[in-house]
C-alpha positions as a printed Julia matrix, in Angstrom:
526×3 Matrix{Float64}:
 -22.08   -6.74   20.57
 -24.99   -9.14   19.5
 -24.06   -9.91   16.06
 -27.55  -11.49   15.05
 -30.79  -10.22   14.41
 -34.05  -12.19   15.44
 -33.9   -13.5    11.52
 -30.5   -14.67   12.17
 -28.58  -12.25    9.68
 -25.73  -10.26   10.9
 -26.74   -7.71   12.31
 -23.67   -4.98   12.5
 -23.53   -2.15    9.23
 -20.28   -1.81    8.1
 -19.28    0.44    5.1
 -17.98   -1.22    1.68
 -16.15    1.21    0.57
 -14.88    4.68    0.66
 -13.67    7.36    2.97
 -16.04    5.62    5.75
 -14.69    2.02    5.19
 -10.94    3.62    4.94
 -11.8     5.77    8.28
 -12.57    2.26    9.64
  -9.85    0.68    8.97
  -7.17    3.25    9.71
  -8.78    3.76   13.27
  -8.92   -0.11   13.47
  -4.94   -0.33   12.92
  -4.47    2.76   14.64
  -6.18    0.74   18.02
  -4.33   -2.28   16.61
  -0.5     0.07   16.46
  -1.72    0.85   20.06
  -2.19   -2.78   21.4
   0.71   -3.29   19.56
   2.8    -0.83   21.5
   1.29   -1.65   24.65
   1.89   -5.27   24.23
   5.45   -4.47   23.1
   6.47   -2.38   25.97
   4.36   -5.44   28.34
   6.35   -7.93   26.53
   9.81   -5.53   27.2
   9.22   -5.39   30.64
   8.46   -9.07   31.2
  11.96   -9.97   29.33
  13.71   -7.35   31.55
  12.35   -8.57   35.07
  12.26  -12.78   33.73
  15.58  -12.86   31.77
  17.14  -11.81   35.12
  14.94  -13.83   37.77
  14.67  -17.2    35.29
  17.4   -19.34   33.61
  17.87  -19.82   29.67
  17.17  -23.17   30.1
  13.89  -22.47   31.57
  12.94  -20.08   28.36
  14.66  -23.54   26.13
  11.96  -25.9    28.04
   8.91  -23.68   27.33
   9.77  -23.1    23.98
  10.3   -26.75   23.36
   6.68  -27.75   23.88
   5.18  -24.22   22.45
   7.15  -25.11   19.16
   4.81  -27.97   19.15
   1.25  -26.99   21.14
   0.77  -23.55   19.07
   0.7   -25.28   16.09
  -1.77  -27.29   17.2
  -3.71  -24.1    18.94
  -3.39  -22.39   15.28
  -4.72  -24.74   13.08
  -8.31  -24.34   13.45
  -8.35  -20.85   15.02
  -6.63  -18.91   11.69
  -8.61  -20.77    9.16
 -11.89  -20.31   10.76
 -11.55  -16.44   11.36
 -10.41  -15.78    8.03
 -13.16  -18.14    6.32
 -15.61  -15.57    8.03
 -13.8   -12.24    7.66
 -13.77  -13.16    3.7
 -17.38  -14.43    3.37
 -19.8   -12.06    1.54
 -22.67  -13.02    3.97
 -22.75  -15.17    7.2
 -25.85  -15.69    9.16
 -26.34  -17.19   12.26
 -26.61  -20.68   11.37
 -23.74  -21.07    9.57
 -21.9   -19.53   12.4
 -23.26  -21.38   14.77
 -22.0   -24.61   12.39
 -18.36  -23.29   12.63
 -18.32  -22.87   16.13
 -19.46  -26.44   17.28
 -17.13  -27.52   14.48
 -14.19  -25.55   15.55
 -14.7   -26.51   19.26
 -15.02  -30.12   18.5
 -11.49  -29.86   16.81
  -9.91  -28.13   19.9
 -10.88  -30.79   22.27
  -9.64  -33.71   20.04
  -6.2   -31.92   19.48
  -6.02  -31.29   22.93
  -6.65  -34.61   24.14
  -3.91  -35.94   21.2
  -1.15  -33.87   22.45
  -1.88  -34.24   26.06
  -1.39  -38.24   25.39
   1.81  -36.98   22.91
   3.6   -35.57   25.88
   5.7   -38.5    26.02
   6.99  -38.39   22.16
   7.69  -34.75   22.44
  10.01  -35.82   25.64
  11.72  -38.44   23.31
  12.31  -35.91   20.53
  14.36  -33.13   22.25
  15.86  -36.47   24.91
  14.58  -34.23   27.94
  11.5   -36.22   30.35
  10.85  -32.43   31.95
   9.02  -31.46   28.84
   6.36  -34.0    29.3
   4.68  -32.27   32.43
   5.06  -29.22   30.3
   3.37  -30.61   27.33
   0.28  -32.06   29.41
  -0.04  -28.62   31.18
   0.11  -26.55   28.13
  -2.25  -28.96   26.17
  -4.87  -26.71   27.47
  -3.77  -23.82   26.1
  -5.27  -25.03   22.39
  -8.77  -25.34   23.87
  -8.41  -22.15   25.54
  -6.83  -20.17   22.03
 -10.02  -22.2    20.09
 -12.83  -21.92   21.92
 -13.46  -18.28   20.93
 -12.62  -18.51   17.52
 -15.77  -17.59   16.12
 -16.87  -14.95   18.69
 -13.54  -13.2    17.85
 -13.88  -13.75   13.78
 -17.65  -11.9    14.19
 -16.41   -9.29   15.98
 -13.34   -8.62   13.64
 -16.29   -8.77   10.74
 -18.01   -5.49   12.44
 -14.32   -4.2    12.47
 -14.63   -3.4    16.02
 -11.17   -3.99   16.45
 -10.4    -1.5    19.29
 -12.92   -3.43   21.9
 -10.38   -6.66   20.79
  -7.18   -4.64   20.97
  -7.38   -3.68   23.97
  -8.99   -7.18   25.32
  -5.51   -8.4    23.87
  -3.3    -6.04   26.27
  -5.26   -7.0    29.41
  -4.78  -10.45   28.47
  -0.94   -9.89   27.94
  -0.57   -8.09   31.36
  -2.17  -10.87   32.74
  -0.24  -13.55   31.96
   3.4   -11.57   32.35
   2.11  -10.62   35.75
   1.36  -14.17   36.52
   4.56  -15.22   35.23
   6.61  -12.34   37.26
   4.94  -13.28   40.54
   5.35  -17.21   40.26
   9.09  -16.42   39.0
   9.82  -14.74   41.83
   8.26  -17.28   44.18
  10.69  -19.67   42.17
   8.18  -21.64   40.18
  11.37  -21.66   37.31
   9.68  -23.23   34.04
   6.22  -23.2    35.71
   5.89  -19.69   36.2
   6.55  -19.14   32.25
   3.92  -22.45   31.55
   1.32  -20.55   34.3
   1.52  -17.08   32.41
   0.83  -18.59   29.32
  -2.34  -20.29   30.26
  -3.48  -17.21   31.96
  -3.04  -15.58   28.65
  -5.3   -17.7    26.92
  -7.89  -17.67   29.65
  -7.98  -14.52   29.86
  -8.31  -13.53   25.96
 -11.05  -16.28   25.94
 -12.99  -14.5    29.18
 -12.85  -11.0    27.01
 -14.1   -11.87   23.77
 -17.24  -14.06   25.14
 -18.17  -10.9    27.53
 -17.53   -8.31   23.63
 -19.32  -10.98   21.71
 -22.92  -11.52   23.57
 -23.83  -14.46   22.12
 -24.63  -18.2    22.37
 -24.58  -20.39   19.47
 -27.41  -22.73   18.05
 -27.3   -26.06   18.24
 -25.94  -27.77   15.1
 -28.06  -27.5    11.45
 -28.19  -28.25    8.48
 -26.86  -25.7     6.82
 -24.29  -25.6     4.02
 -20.83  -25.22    5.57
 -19.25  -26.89    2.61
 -17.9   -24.09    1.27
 -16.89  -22.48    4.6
 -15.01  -25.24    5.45
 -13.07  -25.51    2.32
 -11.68  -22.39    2.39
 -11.06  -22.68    6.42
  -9.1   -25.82    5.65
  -6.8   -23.96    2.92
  -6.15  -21.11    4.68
  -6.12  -23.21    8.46
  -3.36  -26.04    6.26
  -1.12  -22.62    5.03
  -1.13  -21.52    9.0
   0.07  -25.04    9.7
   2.74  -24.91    7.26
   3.88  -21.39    7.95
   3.68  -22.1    11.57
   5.84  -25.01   10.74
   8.43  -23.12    8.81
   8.77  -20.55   11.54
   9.08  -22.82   14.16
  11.5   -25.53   12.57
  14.53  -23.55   13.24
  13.89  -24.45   16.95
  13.07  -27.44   16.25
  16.95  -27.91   14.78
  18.28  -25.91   17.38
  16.63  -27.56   20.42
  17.43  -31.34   18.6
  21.65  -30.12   17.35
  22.42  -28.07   20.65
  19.75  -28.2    23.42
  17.88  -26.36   25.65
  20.25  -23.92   26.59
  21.66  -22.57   23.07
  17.59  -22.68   22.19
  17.13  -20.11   24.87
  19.39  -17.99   23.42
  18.21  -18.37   20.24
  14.54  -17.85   20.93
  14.97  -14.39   22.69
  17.7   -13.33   19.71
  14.42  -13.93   17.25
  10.97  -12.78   19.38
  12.95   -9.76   19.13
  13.52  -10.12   15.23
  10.0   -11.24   14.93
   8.68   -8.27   17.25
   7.91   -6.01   14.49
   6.39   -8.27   12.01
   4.09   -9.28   14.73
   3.18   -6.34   16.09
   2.58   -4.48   13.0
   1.84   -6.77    9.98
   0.47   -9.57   11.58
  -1.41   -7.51   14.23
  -3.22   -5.68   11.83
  -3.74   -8.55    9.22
  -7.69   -8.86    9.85
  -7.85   -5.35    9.69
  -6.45   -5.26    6.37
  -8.32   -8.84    4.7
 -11.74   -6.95    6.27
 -11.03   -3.77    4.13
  -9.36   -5.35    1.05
 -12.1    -7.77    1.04
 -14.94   -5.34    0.64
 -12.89   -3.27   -2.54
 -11.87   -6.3    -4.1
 -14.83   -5.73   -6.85
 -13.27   -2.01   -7.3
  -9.71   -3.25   -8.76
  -7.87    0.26   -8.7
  -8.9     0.75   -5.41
  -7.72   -2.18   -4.15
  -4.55   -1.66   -5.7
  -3.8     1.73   -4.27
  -4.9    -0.1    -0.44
  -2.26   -2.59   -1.42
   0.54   -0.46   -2.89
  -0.3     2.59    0.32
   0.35   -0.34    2.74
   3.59   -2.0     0.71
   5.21    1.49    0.91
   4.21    2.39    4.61
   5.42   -1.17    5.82
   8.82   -0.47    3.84
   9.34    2.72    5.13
   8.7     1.69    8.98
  10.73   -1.99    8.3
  13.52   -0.66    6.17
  14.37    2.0     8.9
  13.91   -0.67   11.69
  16.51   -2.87   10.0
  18.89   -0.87    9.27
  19.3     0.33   13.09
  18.43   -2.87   14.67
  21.36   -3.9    12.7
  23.78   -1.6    14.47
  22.18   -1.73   17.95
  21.24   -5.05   18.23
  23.21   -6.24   20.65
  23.11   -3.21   22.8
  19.12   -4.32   23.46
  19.71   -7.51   24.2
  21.98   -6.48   26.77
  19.78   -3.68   27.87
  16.79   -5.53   28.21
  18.21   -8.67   29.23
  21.17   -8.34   30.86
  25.08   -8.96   30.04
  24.52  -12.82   30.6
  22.58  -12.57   27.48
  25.32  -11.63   25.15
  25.08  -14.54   22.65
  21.65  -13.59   21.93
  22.79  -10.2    21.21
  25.08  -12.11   18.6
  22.64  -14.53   16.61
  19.93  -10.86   16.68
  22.53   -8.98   14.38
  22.13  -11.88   11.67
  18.58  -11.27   11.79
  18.22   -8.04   12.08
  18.61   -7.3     8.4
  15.91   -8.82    7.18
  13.11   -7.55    9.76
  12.4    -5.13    6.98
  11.55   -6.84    3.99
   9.82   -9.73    6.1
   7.5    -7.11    7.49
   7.17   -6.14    2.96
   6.3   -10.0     2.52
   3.25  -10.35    4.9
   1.28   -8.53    2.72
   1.42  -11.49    0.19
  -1.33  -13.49    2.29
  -3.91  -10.13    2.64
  -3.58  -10.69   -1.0
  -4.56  -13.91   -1.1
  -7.03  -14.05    1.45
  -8.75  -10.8     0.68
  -9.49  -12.26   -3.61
 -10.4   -15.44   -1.88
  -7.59  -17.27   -3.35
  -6.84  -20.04   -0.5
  -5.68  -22.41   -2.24
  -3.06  -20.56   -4.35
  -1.95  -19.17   -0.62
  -1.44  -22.93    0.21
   0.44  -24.14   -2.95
   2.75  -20.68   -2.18
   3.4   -21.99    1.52
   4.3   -25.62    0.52
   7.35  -23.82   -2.07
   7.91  -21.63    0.93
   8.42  -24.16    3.24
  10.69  -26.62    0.75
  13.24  -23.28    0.56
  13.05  -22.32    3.83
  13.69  -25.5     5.09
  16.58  -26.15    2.83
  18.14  -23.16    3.73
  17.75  -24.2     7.73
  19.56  -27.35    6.95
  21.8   -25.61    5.19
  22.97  -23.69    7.59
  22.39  -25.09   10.63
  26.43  -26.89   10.72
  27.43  -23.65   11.52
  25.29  -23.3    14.76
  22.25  -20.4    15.64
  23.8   -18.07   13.88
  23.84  -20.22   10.64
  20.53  -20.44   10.81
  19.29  -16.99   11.75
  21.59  -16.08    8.09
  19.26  -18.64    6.36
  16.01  -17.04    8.17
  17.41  -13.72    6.28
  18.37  -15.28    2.94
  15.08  -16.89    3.13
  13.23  -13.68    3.21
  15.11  -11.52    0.2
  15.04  -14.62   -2.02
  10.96  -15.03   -1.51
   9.11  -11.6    -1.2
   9.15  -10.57   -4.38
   8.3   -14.1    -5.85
   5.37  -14.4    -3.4
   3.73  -10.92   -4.02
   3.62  -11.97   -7.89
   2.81  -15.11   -7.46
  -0.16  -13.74   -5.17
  -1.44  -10.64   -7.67
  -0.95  -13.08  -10.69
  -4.97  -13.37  -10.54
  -5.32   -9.65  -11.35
  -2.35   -8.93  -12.97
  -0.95   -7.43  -10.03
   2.53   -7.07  -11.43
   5.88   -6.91   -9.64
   6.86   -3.49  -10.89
   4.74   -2.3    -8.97
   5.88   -3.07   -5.83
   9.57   -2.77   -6.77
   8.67    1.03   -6.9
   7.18    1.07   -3.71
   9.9    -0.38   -1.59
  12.89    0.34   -3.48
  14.38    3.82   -2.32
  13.7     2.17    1.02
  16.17   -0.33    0.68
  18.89    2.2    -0.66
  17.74    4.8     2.13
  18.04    2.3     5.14
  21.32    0.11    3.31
  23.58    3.99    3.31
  22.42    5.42    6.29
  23.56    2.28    7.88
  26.52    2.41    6.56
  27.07    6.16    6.88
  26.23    5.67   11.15
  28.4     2.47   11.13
  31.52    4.87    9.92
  30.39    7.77   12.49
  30.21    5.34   15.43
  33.72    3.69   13.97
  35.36    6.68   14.62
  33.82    7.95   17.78
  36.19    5.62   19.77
  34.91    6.76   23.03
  31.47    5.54   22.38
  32.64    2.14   20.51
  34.25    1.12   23.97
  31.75    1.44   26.19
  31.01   -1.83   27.98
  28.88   -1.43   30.91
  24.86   -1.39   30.31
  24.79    2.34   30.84
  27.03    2.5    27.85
  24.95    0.08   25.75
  22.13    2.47   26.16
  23.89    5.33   25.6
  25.28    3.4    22.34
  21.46    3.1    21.4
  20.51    6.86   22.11
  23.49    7.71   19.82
  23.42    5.47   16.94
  19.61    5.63   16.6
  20.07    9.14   16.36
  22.27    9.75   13.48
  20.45    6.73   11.89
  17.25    8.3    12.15
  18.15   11.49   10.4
  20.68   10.54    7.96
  17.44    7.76    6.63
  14.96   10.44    6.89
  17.65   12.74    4.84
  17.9     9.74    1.98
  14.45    9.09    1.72
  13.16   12.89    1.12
  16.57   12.47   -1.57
  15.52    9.68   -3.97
  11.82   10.8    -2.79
  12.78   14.25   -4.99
  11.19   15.52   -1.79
   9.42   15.11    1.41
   6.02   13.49    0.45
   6.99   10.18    1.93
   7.42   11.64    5.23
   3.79   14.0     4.54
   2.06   10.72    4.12
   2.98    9.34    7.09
   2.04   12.91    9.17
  -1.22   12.58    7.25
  -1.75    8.65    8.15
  -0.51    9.24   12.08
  -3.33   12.24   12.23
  -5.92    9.93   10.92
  -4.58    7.04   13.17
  -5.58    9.52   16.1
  -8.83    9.93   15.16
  -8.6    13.51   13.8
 -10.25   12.94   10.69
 -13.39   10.78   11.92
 -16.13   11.13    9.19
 -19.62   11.02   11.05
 -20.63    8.33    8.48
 -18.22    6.25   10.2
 -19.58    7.44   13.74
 -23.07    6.64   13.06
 -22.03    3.07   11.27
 -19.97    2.06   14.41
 -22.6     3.48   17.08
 -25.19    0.69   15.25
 -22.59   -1.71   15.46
 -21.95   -1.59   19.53
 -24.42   -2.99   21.32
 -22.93   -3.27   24.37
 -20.49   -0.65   26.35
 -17.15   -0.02   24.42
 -13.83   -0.8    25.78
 -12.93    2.59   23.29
């Protein structure tokens, strides 16, 4: 894609409204659900092969100094893609402005932690993490440098061409990681697969985005940058909040509870990633171009509230009862305690996938700073409730990662609609028969599988699965069963066979085919 003209205007045509803009962005988190699978069943096998060729302690090192590097590595690269996904217009100039801007930040943080290695090592009282921390220094100029390329082309929604640059990128840094693992590289073969990673996502999106910024103007940025530094300040602080837990449990109980720990919540955080956060440009690009059309943007809002509950809710409620069957699955029976701190988590996977919406509020009305003053209350409670549970080990705290997340969504999805009077009752009657759907067919599986004493006792890994096929089962159809109940009928589950048709491309408008055929102006990765 060349996302200038000779004038320096961007150059892509993309719809602001409609069935074309919704065709858009439906095929855009359809490619997005894709990468997301992909990248899930990459990430899957990469647990399965390293959680049995690499130590816990090794995962407890890595983590240790990523805890500290991503934050760094986000800071810049959120704020900048979001201040150009929300922007009316954006010509080449100004883009060129964020990019030398952006890039200039990336080297200094890079150089600051490389020099901070030493600190980190002081803070967890283990010298191993300083090589790690130089090494992985690079890894925020790497994430940075194609900021901007990425931002433009996530602003001509061609978001399939950066999906599936994201799952080559995965593959190549698990495969990197697999082969130095089992040449015994131990920690290094998990710092190696992350910097190929990065590399590699950085290689993609320069060869998708053909072009070379300007040298610096004078252009106004002002604005740009104000609303980059909200938005890149609330990424801090969110990225701060989600990573303090290991923070605690890496300073109270070291590296090897930590690895436990970590794997118990990538696998909480898997869905929320995946699914809400995967597809969160997709969602700010199409909410930002209905904004002006209020009931519109309220059905887009409310559509995605309800589809996010019924995938989450369902999610939770059977994570919750085969939790620590996967763990063991995937990882192995050494893993066990992991499989015990995931089934405090797993309850809340479904309402933290319902609060990520809060920010495509936000961002999408162009209300940074509110977004901001939300994450410093966020991270004040959150916190609290780490240190408040945190005496009674992982576990403590992976309750107070779930308290945290029932006690703030509805708050922040007020707080966040306030603007335009974007009410709570609303949302309540999105979610709610959810909740009740996902809470009793838990319960109602949990008294099946109570008495089925034959399948309780199962211990070996065959069993676990087995355990999984089972459970999931009865789950799945005793949920479906409440939902079509409080529903008064099946249009729930109609909805989603509409959306999964339209994911697949079945209902393509050409207006949409001749807008994204102007857009691509180089070969498609589609």
């Amino acid at each position: 894609m060349r996302p200038f003209d000779a004038s320096g205007a961007f150059a892509p045509s993309v719809p602001r409204g409609g069935k074309a803009l919704r065709s858009l962005a439906v095929r855009g988190a359809g490619m997005n659900i894709f990468s997301g699978v992909m990248s899930l069943g990459i990430q899957v096998a990469a647990t399965v092969v390293l959680g049995r060729i690499l130590a816990p302690r090794d995962f407890g090192l890595v983590a240790m100094v990523l805890t500290f590097s991503m934050l760094l590595a986000n800071t810049p690269n959120n704020g900048f893609i979001d201040a150009i996904l929300q922007r009316k217009e954006i010509n080449e100039s100004l883009a060129s402005n964020l990019f030398w801007i952006s890039t200039g930040i990336a080297v200094t943080l890079t150089g600051l932690f490389a020099l901070a290695a030493p600190l980190v090592a002081r803070f967890y009282n283990e010298q191993t993490v300083i090589r790690i921390a130089v090494a992985l220094s690079l890894q925020i100029l790497l994430t940075c440098a194609p900021t901007v390329h990425a931002a433009l082309l996530r602003r001509a929604m061609l978001f399939p061409s950066l999906a599936m640059n994201d799952i080559v990128a995965r593959a190549m840094g698990v495969v990197t990681s697999i082969v130095l693992g089992l040449a015994g590289w131990s920690y290094w073969a998990l710092v190696a697969g992350q910097l190929m990673m990065s590399l590699s996502t950085a290689v993609g999106v320069w060869i998708l985005c053909a072009w070379m910024p300007k040298s610096p103007a004078v252009e106004e940025t002002r604005d740009a940058l104000r609303f980059a530094g909200h938005i890149g300040v609330r990424y801090s602080i969110n990225y701060f909040v989600r990573n303090f837990d290991n923070l605690l449990v890496g300073w109270r109980f070291g590296a090897n509870p930590l690895g436990y720990y970590k794997k118990a919540y990538d696998l909480f955080a898997m869905p929320m990633t995946q699914l809400v956060s995967a597809n969160a440009n997709v969602a700010v690009s199409a909410l930002s171009r209905v904004r002006d059309d209020r009931a519109q943007w309220t059905r887009y809002v409310l559509g995605a509230l309800g589809m996010l509950a019924f995938i989450g809710m369902a999610l939770a409620g059977d994570l919750t009862l085969i939790g620590k069957d996967v763990i063991r699955v995937l990882l192995g029976p050494n893993w066990g305690t992991a499989g015990w701190i995931f089934t405090f988590f797993a309850p809340a996977i479904g309402i933290m996938m319902v609060s990520g919406v809060h920010g495509w509020i936000h961002v999408s009305l162009g209300h940074a700073e509110r977004w901001l003053k939300w994450g410093i209350f966020e991270w004040a409670v959150t916190c609290a409730l780490f240190l408040a549970g945190l005496p009674w080990g992982p576990q403590g705290v992976a309750v107070a990662w779930s308290a945290s997340f029932w006690a703030l969504t509805l708050p922040s999805l007020w707080y966040a609609g306030r603007p335009v009077d974007f009410g709570v009752m609303p949302v309540v009657r999105a979610i709610w028969r959810y909740i009740v759907a996902s809470l009793a067919a838990s319960v109602a599986a949990y008294a099946v599988l109570a008495h089925s004493w034959w399948l309780r006792n199962l211990e070996d890994t065959a069993g676990a699965l087995l355990r999984i096929v089972c459970v999931t089962a009865t789950f799945g159809v005793l949920y479906l069963a409440a939902v079509v109940v409080l529903h008064r009928g099946p249009a729930p589950l109609r909805t989603m066979v509409t959306l999964i048709g339209e994911l697949r491309g079945r209902r393509r408008p050409a207006t949409v085919a001749n807008n994204t055929s102007r857009v691509v102006t180089a070969p498609s990765v589609e």
